[in-house]
GROMACS .gro file of N, CA, C and O in nm:
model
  316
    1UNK      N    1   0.499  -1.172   1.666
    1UNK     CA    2   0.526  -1.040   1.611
    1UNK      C    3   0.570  -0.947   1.722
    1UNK      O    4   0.523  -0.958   1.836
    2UNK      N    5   0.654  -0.861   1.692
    2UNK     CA    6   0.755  -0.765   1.774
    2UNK      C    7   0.823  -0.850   1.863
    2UNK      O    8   0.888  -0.791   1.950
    3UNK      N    9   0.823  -0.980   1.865
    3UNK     CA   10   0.961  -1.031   1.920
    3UNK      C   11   1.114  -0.983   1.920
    3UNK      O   12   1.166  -0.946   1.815
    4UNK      N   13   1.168  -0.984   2.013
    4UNK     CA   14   1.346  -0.974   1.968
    4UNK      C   15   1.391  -1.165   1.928
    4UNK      O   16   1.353  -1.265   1.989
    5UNK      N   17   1.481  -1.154   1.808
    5UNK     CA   18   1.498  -1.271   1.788
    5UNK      C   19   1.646  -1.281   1.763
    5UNK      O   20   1.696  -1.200   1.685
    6UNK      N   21   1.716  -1.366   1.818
    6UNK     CA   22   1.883  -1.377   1.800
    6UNK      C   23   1.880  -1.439   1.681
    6UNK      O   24   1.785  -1.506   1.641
    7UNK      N   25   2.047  -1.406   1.585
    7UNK     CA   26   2.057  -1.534   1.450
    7UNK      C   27   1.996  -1.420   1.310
    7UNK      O   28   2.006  -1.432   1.188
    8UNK      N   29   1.941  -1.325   1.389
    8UNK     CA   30   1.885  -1.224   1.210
    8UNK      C   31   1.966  -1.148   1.188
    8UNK      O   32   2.015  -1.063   1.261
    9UNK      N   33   2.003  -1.193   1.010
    9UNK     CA   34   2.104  -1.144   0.991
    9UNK      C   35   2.082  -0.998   0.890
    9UNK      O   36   1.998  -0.991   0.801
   10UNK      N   37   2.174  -0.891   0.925
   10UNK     CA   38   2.165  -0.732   0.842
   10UNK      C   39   2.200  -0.728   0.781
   10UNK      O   40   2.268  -0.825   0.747
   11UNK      N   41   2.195  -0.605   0.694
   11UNK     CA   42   2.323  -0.516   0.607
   11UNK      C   43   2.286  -0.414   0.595
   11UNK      O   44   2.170  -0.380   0.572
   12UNK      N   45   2.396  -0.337   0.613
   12UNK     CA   46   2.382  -0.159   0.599
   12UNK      C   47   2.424  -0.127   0.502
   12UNK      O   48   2.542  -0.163   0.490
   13UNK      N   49   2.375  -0.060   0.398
   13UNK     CA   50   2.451   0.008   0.300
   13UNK      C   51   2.468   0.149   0.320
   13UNK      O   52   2.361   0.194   0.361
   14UNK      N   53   2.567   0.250   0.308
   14UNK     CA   54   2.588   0.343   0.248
   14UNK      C   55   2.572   0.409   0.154
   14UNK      O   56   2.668   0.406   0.078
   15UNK      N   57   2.468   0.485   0.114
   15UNK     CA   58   2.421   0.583   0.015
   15UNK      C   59   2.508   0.661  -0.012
   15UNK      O   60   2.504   0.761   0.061
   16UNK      N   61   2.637   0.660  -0.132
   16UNK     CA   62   2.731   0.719  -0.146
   16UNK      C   63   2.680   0.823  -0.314
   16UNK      O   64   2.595   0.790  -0.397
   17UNK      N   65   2.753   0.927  -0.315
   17UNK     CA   66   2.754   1.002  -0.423
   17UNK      C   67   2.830   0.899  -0.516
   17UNK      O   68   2.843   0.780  -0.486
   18UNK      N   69   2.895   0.976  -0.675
   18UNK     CA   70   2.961   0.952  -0.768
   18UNK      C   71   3.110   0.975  -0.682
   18UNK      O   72   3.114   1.082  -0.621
   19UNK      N   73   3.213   0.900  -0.672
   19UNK     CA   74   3.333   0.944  -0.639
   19UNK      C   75   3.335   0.957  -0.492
   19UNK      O   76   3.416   1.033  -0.438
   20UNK      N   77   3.240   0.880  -0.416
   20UNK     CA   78   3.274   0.870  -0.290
   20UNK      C   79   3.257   0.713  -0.280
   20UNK      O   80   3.179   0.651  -0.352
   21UNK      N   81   3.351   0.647  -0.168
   21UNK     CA   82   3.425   0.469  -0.126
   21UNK      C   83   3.226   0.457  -0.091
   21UNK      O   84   3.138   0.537  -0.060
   22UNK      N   85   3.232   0.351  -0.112
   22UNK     CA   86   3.123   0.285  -0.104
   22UNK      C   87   3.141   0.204   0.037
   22UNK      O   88   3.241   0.150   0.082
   23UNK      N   89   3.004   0.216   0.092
   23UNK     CA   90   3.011   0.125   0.236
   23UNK      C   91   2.932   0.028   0.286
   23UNK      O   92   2.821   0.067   0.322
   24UNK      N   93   2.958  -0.100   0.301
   24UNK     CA   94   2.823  -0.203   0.336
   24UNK      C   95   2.897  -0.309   0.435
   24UNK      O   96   3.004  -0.363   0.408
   25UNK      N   97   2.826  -0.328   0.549
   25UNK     CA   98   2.869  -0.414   0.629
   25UNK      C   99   2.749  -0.492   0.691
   25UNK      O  100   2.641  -0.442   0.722
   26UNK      N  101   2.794  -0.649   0.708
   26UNK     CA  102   2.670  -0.710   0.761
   26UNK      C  103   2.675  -0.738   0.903
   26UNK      O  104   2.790  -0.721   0.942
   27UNK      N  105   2.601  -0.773   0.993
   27UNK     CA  106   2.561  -0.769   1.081
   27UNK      C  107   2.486  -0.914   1.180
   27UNK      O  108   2.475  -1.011   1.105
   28UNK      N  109   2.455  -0.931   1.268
   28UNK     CA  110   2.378  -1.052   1.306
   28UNK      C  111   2.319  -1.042   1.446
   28UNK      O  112   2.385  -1.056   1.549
   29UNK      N  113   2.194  -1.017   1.440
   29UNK     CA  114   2.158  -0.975   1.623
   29UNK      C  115   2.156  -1.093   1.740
   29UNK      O  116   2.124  -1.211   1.736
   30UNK      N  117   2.203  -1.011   1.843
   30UNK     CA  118   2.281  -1.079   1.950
   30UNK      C  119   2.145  -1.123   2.019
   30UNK      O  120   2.036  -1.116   1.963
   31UNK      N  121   2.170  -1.173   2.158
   31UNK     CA  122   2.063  -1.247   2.207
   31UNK      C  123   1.932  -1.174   2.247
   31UNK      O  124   1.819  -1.221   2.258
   32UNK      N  125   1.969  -1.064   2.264
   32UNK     CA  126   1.829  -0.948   2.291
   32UNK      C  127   1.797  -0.877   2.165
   32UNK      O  128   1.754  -0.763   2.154
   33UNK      N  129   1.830  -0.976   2.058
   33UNK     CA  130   1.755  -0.865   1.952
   33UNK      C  131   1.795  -0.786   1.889
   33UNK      O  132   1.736  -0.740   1.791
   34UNK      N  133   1.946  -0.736   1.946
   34UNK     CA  134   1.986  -0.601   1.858
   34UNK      C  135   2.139  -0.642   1.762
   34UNK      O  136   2.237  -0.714   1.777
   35UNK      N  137   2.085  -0.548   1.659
   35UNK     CA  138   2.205  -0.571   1.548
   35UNK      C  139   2.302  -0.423   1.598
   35UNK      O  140   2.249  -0.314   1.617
   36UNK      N  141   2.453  -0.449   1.613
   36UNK     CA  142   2.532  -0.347   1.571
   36UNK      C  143   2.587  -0.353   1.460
   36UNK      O  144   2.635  -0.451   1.401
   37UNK      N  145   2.579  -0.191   1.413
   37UNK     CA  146   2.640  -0.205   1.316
   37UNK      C  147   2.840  -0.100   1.358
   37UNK      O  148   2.916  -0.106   1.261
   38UNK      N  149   2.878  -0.049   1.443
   38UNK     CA  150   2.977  -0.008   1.497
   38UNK      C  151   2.990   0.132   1.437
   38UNK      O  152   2.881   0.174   1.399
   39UNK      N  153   3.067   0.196   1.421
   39UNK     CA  154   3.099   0.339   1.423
   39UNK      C  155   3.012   0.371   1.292
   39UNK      O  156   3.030   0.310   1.187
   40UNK      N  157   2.957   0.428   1.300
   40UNK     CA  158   2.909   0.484   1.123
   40UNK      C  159   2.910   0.673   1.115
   40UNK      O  160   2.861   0.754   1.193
   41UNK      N  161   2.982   0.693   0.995
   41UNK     CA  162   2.970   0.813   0.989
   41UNK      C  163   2.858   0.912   0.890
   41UNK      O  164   2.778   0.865   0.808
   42UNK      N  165   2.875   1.042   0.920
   42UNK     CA  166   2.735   1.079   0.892
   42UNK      C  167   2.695   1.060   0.753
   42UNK      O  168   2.790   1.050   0.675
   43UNK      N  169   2.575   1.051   0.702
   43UNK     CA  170   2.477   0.979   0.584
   43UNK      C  171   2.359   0.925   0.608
   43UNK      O  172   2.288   0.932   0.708
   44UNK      N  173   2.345   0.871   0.507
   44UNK     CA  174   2.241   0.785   0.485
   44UNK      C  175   2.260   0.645   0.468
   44UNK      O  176   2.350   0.604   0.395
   45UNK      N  177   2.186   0.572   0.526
   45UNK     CA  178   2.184   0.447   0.472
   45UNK      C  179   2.062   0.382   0.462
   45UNK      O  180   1.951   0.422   0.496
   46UNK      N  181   2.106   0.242   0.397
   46UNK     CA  182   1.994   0.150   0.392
   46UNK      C  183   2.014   0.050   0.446
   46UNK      O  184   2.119   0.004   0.401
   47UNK      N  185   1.947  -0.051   0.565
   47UNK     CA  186   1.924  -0.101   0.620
   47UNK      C  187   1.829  -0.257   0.571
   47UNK      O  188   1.706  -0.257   0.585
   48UNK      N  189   1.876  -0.340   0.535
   48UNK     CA  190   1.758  -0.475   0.526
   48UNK      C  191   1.813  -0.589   0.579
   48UNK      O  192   1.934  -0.596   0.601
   49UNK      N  193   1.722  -0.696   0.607
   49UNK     CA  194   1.753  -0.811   0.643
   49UNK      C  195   1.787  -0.891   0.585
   49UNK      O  196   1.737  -0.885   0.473
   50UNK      N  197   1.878  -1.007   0.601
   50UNK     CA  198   1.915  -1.082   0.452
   50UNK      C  199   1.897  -1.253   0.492
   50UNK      O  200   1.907  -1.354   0.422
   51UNK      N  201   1.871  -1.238   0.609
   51UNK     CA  202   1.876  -1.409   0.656
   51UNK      C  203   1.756  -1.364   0.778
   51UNK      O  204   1.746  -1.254   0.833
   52UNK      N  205   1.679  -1.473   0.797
   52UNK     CA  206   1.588  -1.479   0.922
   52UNK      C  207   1.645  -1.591   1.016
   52UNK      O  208   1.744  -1.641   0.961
   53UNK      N  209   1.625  -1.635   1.107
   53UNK     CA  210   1.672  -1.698   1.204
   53UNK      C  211   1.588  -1.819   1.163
   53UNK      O  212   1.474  -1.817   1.119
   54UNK      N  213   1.688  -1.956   1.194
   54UNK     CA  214   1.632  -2.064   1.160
   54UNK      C  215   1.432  -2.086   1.241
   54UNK      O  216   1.416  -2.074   1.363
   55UNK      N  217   1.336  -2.110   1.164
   55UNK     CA  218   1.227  -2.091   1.160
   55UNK      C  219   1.117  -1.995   1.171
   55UNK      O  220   1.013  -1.995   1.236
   56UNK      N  221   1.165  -1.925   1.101
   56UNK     CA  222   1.138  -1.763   1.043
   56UNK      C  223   1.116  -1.752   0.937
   56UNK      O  224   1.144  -1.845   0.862
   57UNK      N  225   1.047  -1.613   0.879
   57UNK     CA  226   1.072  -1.568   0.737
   57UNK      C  227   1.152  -1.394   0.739
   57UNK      O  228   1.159  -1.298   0.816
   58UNK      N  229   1.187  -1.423   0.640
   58UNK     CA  230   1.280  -1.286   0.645
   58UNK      C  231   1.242  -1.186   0.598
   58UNK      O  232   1.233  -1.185   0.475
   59UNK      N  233   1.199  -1.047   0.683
   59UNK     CA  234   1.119  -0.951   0.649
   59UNK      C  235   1.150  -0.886   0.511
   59UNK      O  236   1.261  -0.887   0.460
   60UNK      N  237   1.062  -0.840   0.468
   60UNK     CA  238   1.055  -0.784   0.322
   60UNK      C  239   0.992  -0.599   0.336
   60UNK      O  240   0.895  -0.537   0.292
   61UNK      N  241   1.108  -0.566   0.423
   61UNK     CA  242   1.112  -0.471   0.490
   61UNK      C  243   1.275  -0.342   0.486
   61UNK      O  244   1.387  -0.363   0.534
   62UNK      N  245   1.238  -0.251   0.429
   62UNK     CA  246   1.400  -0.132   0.447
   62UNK      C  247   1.369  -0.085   0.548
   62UNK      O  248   1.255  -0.105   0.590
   63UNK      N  249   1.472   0.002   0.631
   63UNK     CA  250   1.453   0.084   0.655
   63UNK      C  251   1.597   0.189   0.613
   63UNK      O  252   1.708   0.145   0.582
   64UNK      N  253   1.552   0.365   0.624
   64UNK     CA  254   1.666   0.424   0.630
   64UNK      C  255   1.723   0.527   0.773
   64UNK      O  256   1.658   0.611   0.835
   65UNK      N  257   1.845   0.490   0.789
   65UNK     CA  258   1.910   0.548   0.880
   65UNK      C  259   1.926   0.682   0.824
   65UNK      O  260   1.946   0.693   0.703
   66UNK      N  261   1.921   0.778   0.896
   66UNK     CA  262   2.054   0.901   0.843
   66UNK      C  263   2.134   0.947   0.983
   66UNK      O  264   2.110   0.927   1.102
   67UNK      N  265   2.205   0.994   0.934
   67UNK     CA  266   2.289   1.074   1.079
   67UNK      C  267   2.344   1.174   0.988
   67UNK      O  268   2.381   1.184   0.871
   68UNK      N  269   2.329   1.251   1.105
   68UNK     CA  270   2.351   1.397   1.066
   68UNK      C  271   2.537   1.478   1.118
   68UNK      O  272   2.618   1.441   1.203
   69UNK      N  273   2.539   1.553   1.054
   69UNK     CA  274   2.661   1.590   1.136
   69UNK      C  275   2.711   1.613   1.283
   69UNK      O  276   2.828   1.628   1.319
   70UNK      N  277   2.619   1.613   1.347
   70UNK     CA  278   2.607   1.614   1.522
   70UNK      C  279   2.635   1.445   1.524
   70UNK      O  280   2.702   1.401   1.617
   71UNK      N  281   2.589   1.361   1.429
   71UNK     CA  282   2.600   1.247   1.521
   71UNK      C  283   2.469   1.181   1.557
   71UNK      O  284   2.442   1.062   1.575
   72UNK      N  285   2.367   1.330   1.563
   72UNK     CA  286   2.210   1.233   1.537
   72UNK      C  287   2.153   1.137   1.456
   72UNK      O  288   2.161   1.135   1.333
   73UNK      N  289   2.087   1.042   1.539
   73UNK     CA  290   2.059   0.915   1.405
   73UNK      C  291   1.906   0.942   1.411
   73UNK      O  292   1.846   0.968   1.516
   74UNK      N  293   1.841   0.930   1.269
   74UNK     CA  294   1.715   0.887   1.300
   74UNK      C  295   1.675   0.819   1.200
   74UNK      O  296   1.724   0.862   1.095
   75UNK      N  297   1.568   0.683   1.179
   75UNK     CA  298   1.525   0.584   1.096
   75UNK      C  299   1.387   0.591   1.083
   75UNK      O  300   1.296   0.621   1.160
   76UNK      N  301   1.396   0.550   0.954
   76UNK     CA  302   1.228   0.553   0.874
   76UNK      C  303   1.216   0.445   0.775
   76UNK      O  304   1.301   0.395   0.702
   77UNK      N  305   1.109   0.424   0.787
   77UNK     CA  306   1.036   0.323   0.735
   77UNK      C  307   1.049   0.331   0.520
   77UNK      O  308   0.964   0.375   0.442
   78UNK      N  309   1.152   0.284   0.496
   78UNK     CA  310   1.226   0.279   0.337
   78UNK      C  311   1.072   0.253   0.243
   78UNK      O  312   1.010   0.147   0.246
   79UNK      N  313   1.038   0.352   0.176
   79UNK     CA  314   0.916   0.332   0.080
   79UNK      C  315   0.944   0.333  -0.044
   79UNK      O  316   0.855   0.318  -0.127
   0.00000   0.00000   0.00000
């Protein structure tokens, strides 16, 4: 537990209104652990895991991003 593990795979969704493009891209963390997800603009999203790395289980876990119009990101624990 709190390992970094390469091979886990993401997805971000975009929390879009009525009449705004919808956004979801997946992801796969590199050898230290971290997933990019590349430019994202400001919102909300949702964040889960969709694959665990071969001999794993795959967390049953959200979280949500937001970024703000500055560009600030901050994430919380999806309830």
């Amino acid at each position: 537990e709190g390992k970094t593990l390469q091979g886990a795979k993401f997805k971000i969704t975009k929390q879009v209104k009525e009449g705004e493009q919808a956004f979801t891209k997946e992801s796969t963390s590199d050898e230290n652990g971290i997933v990019k997800f590349g430019q994202l603009s400001e919102g909300t999203y949702l964040i889960e895991e969709t694959e665990a790395p071969l001999g794993y289980h795959k967390l049953n876990k959200k979280w949500v991003l937001v970024i703000d119009a500055n560009g600030n990101k901050k994430v919380y624990n999806h309830r």
